[in-house]
PDB file of C-alpha atoms in Angstrom:
ATOM      1  CA  MET A   1      10.354  -4.074  13.279  1.00  0.00           C
ATOM      2  CA  ASN A   2      12.358  -4.345  16.448  1.00  0.00           C
ATOM      3  CA  CYS A   3      15.381  -2.628  15.459  1.00  0.00           C
ATOM      4  CA  GLU A   4      17.281   0.816  16.035  1.00  0.00           C
ATOM      5  CA  GLN A   5      18.295   1.194  12.366  1.00  0.00           C
ATOM      6  CA  ASP A   6      16.946   4.371  10.988  1.00  0.00           C
ATOM      7  CA  MET A   7      15.409   4.482   7.363  1.00  0.00           C
ATOM      8  CA  PRO A   8      17.604   7.446   6.172  1.00  0.00           C
ATOM      9  CA  GLU A   9      20.747   5.429   6.906  1.00  0.00           C
ATOM     10  CA  LEU A  10      19.277   2.340   5.153  1.00  0.00           C
ATOM     11  CA  ALA A  11      18.414   4.544   2.143  1.00  0.00           C
ATOM     12  CA  ALA A  12      21.883   5.903   1.972  1.00  0.00           C
ATOM     13  CA  TYR A  13      23.152   2.412   2.202  1.00  0.00           C
ATOM     14  CA  ALA A  14      20.908   1.339  -0.717  1.00  0.00           C
ATOM     15  CA  LEU A  15      22.226   4.274  -2.710  1.00  0.00           C
ATOM     16  CA  ALA A  16      25.783   3.380  -1.867  1.00  0.00           C
ATOM     17  CA  ALA A  17      26.168   6.836  -0.307  1.00  0.00           C
ATOM     18  CA  LEU A  18      27.617   5.834   3.021  1.00  0.00           C
ATOM     19  CA  ASP A  19      31.383   6.355   3.938  1.00  0.00           C
ATOM     20  CA  PRO A  20      33.176   2.905   3.969  1.00  0.00           C
ATOM     21  CA  ALA A  21      33.167   2.515   7.540  1.00  0.00           C
ATOM     22  CA  ASP A  22      29.454   3.081   7.969  1.00  0.00           C
ATOM     23  CA  ALA A  23      28.838   0.966   4.827  1.00  0.00           C
ATOM     24  CA  VAL A  24      30.575  -1.954   6.594  1.00  0.00           C
ATOM     25  CA  ARG A  25      28.573  -1.466   9.749  1.00  0.00           C
ATOM     26  CA  VAL A  26      25.242  -1.290   8.007  1.00  0.00           C
ATOM     27  CA  ASP A  27      26.089  -4.031   5.684  1.00  0.00           C
ATOM     28  CA  GLY A  28      26.677  -6.285   8.725  1.00  0.00           C
ATOM     29  CA  HIS A  29      23.403  -5.231  10.333  1.00  0.00           C
ATOM     30  CA  VAL A  30      21.409  -5.837   7.086  1.00  0.00           C
ATOM     31  CA  ARG A  31      22.964  -9.328   6.872  1.00  0.00           C
ATOM     32  CA  GLU A  32      21.657 -10.192  10.315  1.00  0.00           C
ATOM     33  CA  CYS A  33      18.287  -8.211  10.249  1.00  0.00           C
ATOM     34  CA  PRO A  34      15.588  -9.687   8.042  1.00  0.00           C
ATOM     35  CA  ALA A  35      13.364  -6.533   8.403  1.00  0.00           C
ATOM     36  CA  CYS A  36      16.204  -4.174   7.434  1.00  0.00           C
ATOM     37  CA  ALA A  37      17.210  -6.406   4.644  1.00  0.00           C
ATOM     38  CA  ALA A  38      13.652  -6.272   3.322  1.00  0.00           C
ATOM     39  CA  ASP A  39      13.678  -2.456   3.614  1.00  0.00           C
ATOM     40  CA  VAL A  40      16.940  -2.326   1.596  1.00  0.00           C
ATOM     41  CA  ASP A  41      15.670  -4.608  -0.958  1.00  0.00           C
ATOM     42  CA  GLY A  42      12.494  -2.507  -1.296  1.00  0.00           C
ATOM     43  CA  LEU A  43      14.584   0.778  -1.554  1.00  0.00           C
ATOM     44  CA  ARG A  44      16.711  -0.820  -4.322  1.00  0.00           C
ATOM     45  CA  THR A  45      13.697  -2.063  -6.161  1.00  0.00           C
ATOM     46  CA  THR A  46      12.113   1.402  -5.930  1.00  0.00           C
ATOM     47  CA  LEU A  47      15.261   2.958  -7.203  1.00  0.00           C
ATOM     48  CA  ALA A  48      15.733   0.567 -10.077  1.00  0.00           C
ATOM     49  CA  ALA A  49      12.165   1.232 -11.187  1.00  0.00           C
ATOM     50  CA  ALA A  50      12.929   5.028 -10.873  1.00  0.00           C
ATOM     51  CA  ARG A  51      16.043   4.827 -12.919  1.00  0.00           C
ATOM     52  CA  ALA A  52      14.192   2.909 -15.707  1.00  0.00           C
ATOM     53  CA  LEU A  53      11.704   5.847 -16.155  1.00  0.00           C
ATOM     54  CA  PRO A  54      12.378   8.217 -19.102  1.00  0.00           C
ATOM     55  CA  VAL A  55      13.508  11.730 -17.948  1.00  0.00           C
ATOM     56  CA  GLU A  56      10.276  13.253 -19.100  1.00  0.00           C
ATOM     57  CA  GLU A  57       8.450  10.953 -16.732  1.00  0.00           C
ATOM     58  CA  MET A  58      10.690  12.170 -13.799  1.00  0.00           C
ATOM     59  CA  LEU A  59       9.695  15.838 -14.328  1.00  0.00           C
ATOM     60  CA  GLY A  60       6.241  17.576 -13.931  1.00  0.00           C
ATOM     61  CA  ASN A  61       3.347  16.587 -12.089  1.00  0.00           C
ATOM     62  CA  TRP A  62       3.429  13.363 -10.186  1.00  0.00           C
ATOM     63  CA  SER A  63      -0.028  13.301  -8.700  1.00  0.00           C
ATOM     64  CA  GLY A  64      -1.658  10.009  -9.633  1.00  0.00           C
ATOM     65  CA  LYS A  65       1.614   8.327 -10.869  1.00  0.00           C
ATOM     66  CA  LEU A  66       2.836   6.738  -7.603  1.00  0.00           C
ATOM     67  CA  PRO A  67       0.544   3.758  -7.933  1.00  0.00           C
ATOM     68  CA  GLU A  68       2.024   3.051 -11.465  1.00  0.00           C
ATOM     69  CA  LEU A  69       5.515   3.376  -9.973  1.00  0.00           C
ATOM     70  CA  ARG A  70       4.762   1.082  -7.143  1.00  0.00           C
ATOM     71  CA  GLU A  71       3.279  -1.475  -9.596  1.00  0.00           C
ATOM     72  CA  ALA A  72       6.557  -1.180 -11.642  1.00  0.00           C
ATOM     73  CA  ALA A  73       8.642  -1.688  -8.577  1.00  0.00           C
ATOM     74  CA  VAL A  74       6.688  -4.749  -7.484  1.00  0.00           C
ATOM     75  CA  ARG A  75       6.975  -6.332 -11.005  1.00  0.00           C
ATOM     76  CA  ALA A  76      10.690  -5.571 -11.192  1.00  0.00           C
ATOM     77  CA  ALA A  77      11.147  -7.186  -7.824  1.00  0.00           C
ATOM     78  CA  LEU A  78       9.097 -10.249  -8.906  1.00  0.00           C
ATOM     79  CA  ALA A  79      11.044 -10.596 -12.161  1.00  0.00           C
ATOM     80  CA  GLU A  80      14.261 -11.042 -10.054  1.00  0.00           C
ATOM     81  CA  ILE A  81      12.854 -13.915  -8.140  1.00  0.00           C
ATOM     82  CA  PRO A  82      13.607 -17.350  -9.741  1.00  0.00           C
ATOM     83  CA  GLY A  83      10.417 -19.205 -10.410  1.00  0.00           C
ATOM     84  CA  VAL A  84       7.973 -16.370  -9.968  1.00  0.00           C
ATOM     85  CA  THR A  85       6.065 -14.994 -12.967  1.00  0.00           C
ATOM     86  CA  GLY A  86       4.052 -11.883 -13.051  1.00  0.00           C
ATOM     87  CA  SER A  87       0.375 -11.852 -13.951  1.00  0.00           C
TER      88      SER A  87
END
């Protein structure tokens, strides 16, 4: 990626946690930068997968669970793409 946008700001943007002026600025950047748009899409997919987990899954020992979460995020992202089916 050849861009000066930092990941914490992109994460705040994906969470809709930026103040309005910063949100407009970052939105304009994301619309013009394919790399940052992909990062934001990935963040939003991960957030959606995490929000879908039962509360019990969010607490406790996370060792060994990240691959499953990553797979769920990929499946969720694929489900949103018209014409793509998961295997």
